[in-house]
Coordinates of C-alpha atoms in Angstrom, one line a residue:
M1 CA -29.3 -9.2 46.0
T2 CA -29.5 -11.5 43.0
D3 CA -26.5 -12.9 41.1
D4 CA -26.9 -10.6 38.1
I5 CA -26.2 -7.6 40.3
R6 CA -23.4 -9.1 42.3
L7 CA -19.7 -8.9 41.4
D8 CA -18.5 -12.1 39.9
H9 CA -14.7 -12.1 40.3
L10 CA -11.5 -10.1 40.9
R11 CA -9.5 -9.5 37.7
G12 CA -6.6 -7.4 39.1
I13 CA -5.3 -4.1 40.2
V14 CA -3.4 -1.1 38.9
M15 CA -1.0 0.6 41.3
R16 CA 0.5 4.1 41.0
A17 CA 3.7 5.6 42.4
P18 CA 6.5 7.8 41.3
G19 CA 8.7 6.0 38.8
I20 CA 6.9 2.7 39.3
S21 CA 6.9 1.6 35.7
A22 CA 10.7 1.5 35.9
T23 CA 10.4 -1.3 38.4
T24 CA 9.0 -3.6 35.7
P25 CA 12.1 -5.8 35.6
F26 CA 11.5 -6.8 39.3
Y27 CA 8.2 -8.2 38.3
T28 CA 9.3 -9.9 35.1
E29 CA 12.7 -11.2 36.2
Q30 CA 12.0 -12.1 39.8
W31 CA 8.3 -12.1 40.8
G32 CA 7.3 -14.1 37.7
L33 CA 4.9 -11.9 35.6
N34 CA 5.1 -11.0 32.0
V35 CA 4.5 -7.8 30.1
A36 CA 1.1 -7.7 28.5
H37 CA 1.3 -4.1 27.2
A38 CA 3.5 -1.2 27.9
E39 CA 3.5 2.5 26.9
D40 CA 4.9 5.7 28.3
G41 CA 4.3 5.8 32.0
I42 CA 2.4 2.5 32.4
T43 CA 3.0 -1.2 32.2
Y44 CA 0.4 -4.0 32.4
L45 CA 1.6 -7.4 33.5
H46 CA -0.2 -10.8 33.1
G47 CA 0.2 -14.0 35.1
T48 CA -0.3 -17.5 33.8
G49 CA -4.1 -17.5 34.1
A50 CA -6.7 -16.2 31.6
Q51 CA -6.8 -12.5 32.6
P52 CA -5.1 -10.3 30.0
F53 CA -3.4 -8.4 32.9
I54 CA -3.5 -8.8 36.6
Y55 CA -1.1 -6.0 37.8
G56 CA -0.5 -2.6 36.5
L57 CA 2.3 -0.1 37.2
K58 CA 1.4 3.5 36.5
D59 CA 3.7 6.5 37.1
D60 CA 2.1 9.1 39.3
T61 CA 3.1 11.6 42.0
T62 CA 1.0 9.7 44.6
Y63 CA 1.5 6.3 46.1
G64 CA -1.7 4.1 46.0
I65 CA -4.3 2.4 43.9
E66 CA -5.2 3.6 40.4
Y67 CA -8.1 1.2 40.3
I68 CA -9.2 -2.3 41.4
H69 CA -10.6 -4.3 38.5
F70 CA -13.5 -6.7 38.9
G71 CA -15.3 -8.9 36.3
M72 CA -18.9 -9.7 35.5
P73 CA -20.0 -12.6 33.2
D74 CA -21.7 -10.4 30.6
R75 CA -22.8 -7.0 29.6
A76 CA -26.3 -7.6 31.0
G77 CA -24.7 -8.1 34.4
V78 CA -22.7 -4.9 34.1
D79 CA -25.8 -3.0 33.2
A80 CA -27.9 -4.5 36.0
L81 CA -25.2 -3.7 38.6
F82 CA -24.9 -0.2 37.3
R83 CA -28.6 0.4 37.7
H84 CA -28.5 -1.1 41.2
L85 CA -25.7 1.3 42.2
Q86 CA -27.5 4.2 40.6
N87 CA -30.6 3.4 42.6
K88 CA -28.5 3.2 45.8
G89 CA -26.9 6.6 45.1
A90 CA -23.4 5.3 44.7
D91 CA -20.5 7.5 43.7
L92 CA -20.5 6.5 40.0
R93 CA -17.6 7.8 37.9
S94 CA -18.8 6.7 34.5
A95 CA -21.7 5.0 32.7
P96 CA -21.3 1.6 31.1
S97 CA -19.6 1.9 27.7
D98 CA -16.9 0.3 25.6
L99 CA -13.6 0.7 27.5
D100 CA -10.6 2.5 26.1
G101 CA -7.2 0.8 26.4
P102 CA -5.4 -2.2 25.1
F103 CA -7.7 -4.9 26.4
G104 CA -11.1 -3.8 25.4
G105 CA -14.2 -4.7 27.4
Y106 CA -17.4 -3.0 28.4
G107 CA -17.9 -1.5 31.8
F108 CA -17.9 1.5 34.2
E109 CA -16.2 2.8 37.3
V110 CA -17.5 3.5 40.8
A111 CA -15.7 4.9 43.9
D112 CA -16.0 3.3 47.3
P113 CA -16.3 5.4 50.5
D114 CA -12.5 5.8 50.7
H115 CA -12.5 7.2 47.2
R116 CA -10.9 4.2 45.6
R117 CA -11.9 3.6 42.0
L118 CA -13.3 0.3 41.1
R119 CA -13.6 -0.8 37.5
I120 CA -16.3 -3.3 36.7
S121 CA -16.2 -4.9 33.2
A122 CA -17.3 -7.7 30.9
D123 CA -16.3 -8.8 27.4
V124 CA -12.6 -8.4 28.2
A125 CA -10.5 -10.4 25.7
L126 CA -9.0 -13.3 27.7
R127 CA -5.7 -15.0 27.0
Q128 CA -5.0 -18.7 26.8
A129 CA -4.1 -19.8 30.3
D130 CA -0.8 -21.5 30.6
D131 CA -0.3 -22.4 34.3
V132 CA 3.4 -22.7 35.0
H133 CA 4.9 -24.2 38.0
A134 CA 6.0 -21.6 40.6
Y135 CA 4.7 -18.6 38.7
P136 CA 1.7 -16.4 39.7
R137 CA -1.6 -17.4 38.2
K138 CA -3.9 -14.5 39.3
I139 CA -4.5 -11.9 41.9
S140 CA -6.0 -13.8 44.8
H141 CA -7.0 -10.8 47.0
V142 CA -6.4 -7.2 47.8
V143 CA -6.2 -6.0 51.4
L144 CA -7.2 -2.4 52.1
N145 CA -6.6 -0.3 55.1
S146 CA -9.5 1.9 56.1
P147 CA -10.4 4.3 59.0
D148 CA -14.0 3.3 58.6
M149 CA -13.7 -0.5 58.3
D150 CA -17.3 -1.1 59.4
G151 CA -18.8 1.4 57.0
V152 CA -16.7 0.3 54.1
Q153 CA -17.6 -3.4 54.8
K154 CA -21.3 -2.4 54.7
W155 CA -20.8 -0.6 51.4
Y156 CA -19.1 -3.5 49.7
E157 CA -21.9 -5.8 50.9
E158 CA -24.9 -3.6 50.0
M159 CA -23.5 -2.1 46.9
L160 CA -21.6 -4.9 45.3
G161 CA -23.0 -8.1 46.9
F162 CA -19.9 -9.1 48.8
R163 CA -20.4 -11.7 51.6
T164 CA -18.5 -11.8 54.9
S165 CA -16.4 -14.9 55.3
D166 CA -14.5 -14.3 58.6
Y167 CA -13.2 -11.7 61.0
S168 CA -9.8 -11.3 62.7
A169 CA -11.0 -10.1 66.1
D170 CA -12.5 -6.6 65.5
Q171 CA -9.5 -5.5 63.4
M172 CA -10.1 -7.2 60.1
V173 CA -12.9 -8.5 57.9
F174 CA -12.6 -10.9 54.9
L175 CA -15.1 -10.4 52.1
R176 CA -15.8 -12.7 49.1
C177 CA -17.4 -12.2 45.8
G178 CA -16.9 -15.8 44.5
S179 CA -16.0 -19.1 46.1
D180 CA -12.5 -17.9 47.2
H181 CA -12.5 -17.1 51.0
H182 CA -11.7 -13.4 50.2
A183 CA -11.2 -11.2 47.3
I184 CA -11.1 -8.1 49.4
A185 CA -10.2 -7.8 53.1
L186 CA -10.4 -4.6 55.2
V187 CA -8.1 -3.6 58.0
R188 CA -9.1 -1.0 60.7
S189 CA -6.5 1.7 60.4
Q190 CA -5.8 5.4 60.7
Y191 CA -6.1 6.3 57.0
P192 CA -7.0 4.7 53.7
S193 CA -4.1 2.9 52.0
V194 CA -3.2 -0.4 50.4
N195 CA -2.1 -3.1 52.9
H196 CA -1.0 -5.7 50.4
V197 CA -1.9 -7.5 47.2
A198 CA -1.7 -11.3 47.0
F199 CA -0.7 -13.4 44.0
E200 CA -2.0 -17.0 43.7
M201 CA 0.3 -19.8 42.9
P202 CA -1.0 -23.0 41.3
G203 CA -0.3 -25.1 44.5
I204 CA 1.8 -25.5 47.6
D205 CA 4.9 -26.8 45.8
S206 CA 4.6 -23.8 43.4
F207 CA 4.2 -21.5 46.4
M208 CA 7.4 -22.8 48.0
R209 CA 9.4 -22.9 44.7
G210 CA 8.4 -19.3 44.1
I211 CA 9.9 -18.3 47.5
G212 CA 13.0 -20.3 46.5
R213 CA 13.3 -18.5 43.2
M214 CA 13.0 -15.1 45.0
K215 CA 15.7 -16.2 47.5
Q216 CA 18.0 -17.3 44.7
K217 CA 17.6 -13.8 43.3
G218 CA 18.5 -12.1 46.6
Q219 CA 14.9 -11.4 47.7
V220 CA 13.8 -12.9 51.1
P221 CA 10.3 -12.8 52.6
S222 CA 9.6 -9.9 55.0
W223 CA 7.1 -12.3 56.7
G224 CA 6.6 -16.0 56.2
P225 CA 6.3 -18.6 55.0
G226 CA 3.4 -19.5 57.2
R227 CA -0.3 -20.5 56.9
H228 CA -3.1 -18.1 58.0
G229 CA -6.1 -19.2 60.0
P230 CA -8.7 -17.2 58.2
G231 CA -8.7 -18.4 54.6
N232 CA -6.4 -21.4 55.4
N233 CA -3.9 -20.0 52.9
P234 CA -0.1 -20.2 53.0
F235 CA 1.6 -16.8 52.9
A236 CA 5.0 -15.3 52.1
Y237 CA 5.2 -11.5 52.0
F238 CA 7.8 -9.4 50.2
V239 CA 8.3 -5.7 49.7
S240 CA 8.3 -4.4 46.2
P241 CA 10.9 -1.8 44.9
S242 CA 8.2 0.9 45.3
G243 CA 7.5 -0.1 48.9
F244 CA 4.2 -2.0 48.4
V245 CA 3.7 -5.3 50.1
I246 CA 3.1 -8.2 47.8
E247 CA 2.3 -11.8 48.8
F248 CA 2.6 -15.3 47.3
T249 CA -0.3 -17.5 48.4
S250 CA -2.1 -20.7 47.2
E251 CA -4.9 -23.1 48.2
V252 CA -7.2 -20.4 49.5
Q253 CA -10.2 -21.9 51.3
Q254 CA -13.2 -22.4 49.0
I255 CA -16.5 -21.4 50.6
D256 CA -19.7 -23.4 50.4
E257 CA -22.4 -20.7 50.3
A258 CA -25.1 -23.1 51.7
T259 CA -23.2 -24.0 54.9
H260 CA -20.6 -21.4 55.7
E261 CA -20.9 -19.3 58.8
P262 CA -18.4 -16.4 59.5
K263 CA -16.1 -17.0 62.4
V264 CA -14.3 -14.5 64.6
W265 CA -10.6 -15.5 64.8
S266 CA -8.6 -14.5 67.9
R267 CA -5.6 -12.2 67.4
E268 CA -4.2 -13.4 70.7
D269 CA -3.8 -17.0 69.6
P270 CA -0.6 -17.4 67.6
E271 CA -1.9 -20.4 65.7
A272 CA -4.8 -18.2 64.4
M273 CA -2.2 -16.0 62.7
D274 CA 0.0 -18.8 61.5
Q275 CA -1.2 -22.4 61.8
W276 CA 2.3 -23.7 61.0
M277 CA 4.0 -21.5 63.6
T278 CA 6.9 -21.0 61.2
A279 CA 6.5 -17.3 60.6
G280 CA 5.7 -15.9 64.0
P281 CA 3.9 -12.6 64.4
P282 CA 4.7 -9.8 62.0
T283 CA 7.5 -7.5 63.1
P284 CA 6.9 -3.8 63.9
A285 CA 8.7 -3.1 60.6
Q286 CA 6.3 -5.4 58.7
R287 CA 3.3 -3.8 60.4
A288 CA 4.6 -0.4 59.4
V289 CA 5.0 -1.3 55.7
M290 CA 1.6 -2.9 55.6
A291 CA 0.1 0.3 57.1
G292 CA 1.1 1.8 53.7
R293 CA 1.3 5.4 52.7
P294 CA -1.9 7.5 53.0
D295 CA -3.8 7.2 49.7
P296 CA -6.2 10.1 49.0
G297 CA -7.8 8.1 46.2
F298 CA -10.0 10.1 43.8
P299 CA -12.4 12.4 45.7
K300 CA -15.4 13.4 43.6
G301 CA -14.9 16.5 41.6
E302 CA -11.1 16.2 41.5

């Protein structure tokens, strides 16, 4: 697969849940995001990086993902990827066109095997980045639960050009589209759902200060702080008011495409889960909330 038909980067994600837009103050006053655009039933939030929004809150009757947003460098790349997906028989939901909405852009949507909508775009109007100590810069990665982890992994690799970075035993796979160790990770599970969304801080001091800010506001991590083996990134997980798991992270491993070989990390070795040994294993309650609520996605024809 050539670079012009391979996803370039992760822009962000829009979540949906009953009354989720009313939780905007949690994200602006505690988590550290800012409102980019708001209208009835939906709020878009930006971080300190260049993306016009990284996290969306859409009111809906279902808990789950409205769409995951990926970027391409230009319109030619969008068109090339669309043709590739068309030739592969992908579940395309729209053709490339100018996108409606407050941020413009040119792109299309496709659904993965678990019926999650993926939006792929170029020419989105970027903002002036203003990295601020202890505030989230971008979405680092999205972790998805799937009953067909192997099949979904193959789909992301063959359809969108993702590369496998590492495995956590046979229960989890980390997939990259750029130099970050993973933009998407898949977890073997009973049903499709969102496991968690990770927000990148500018560095380790920002990461720790972000945790401190949350603690000062009465929000303590549900797991962490610690440092993962796969990806070598520090982690601190929290639970949002809508029950979604969100993570602060930073310093994610950068992959050298010429030399990297995927590794299988043991789930029996505590240091593979947390190199610092500060967090310990996730509690049963943490595992339950990361299992998420079943997300039907958007089956074709509905």
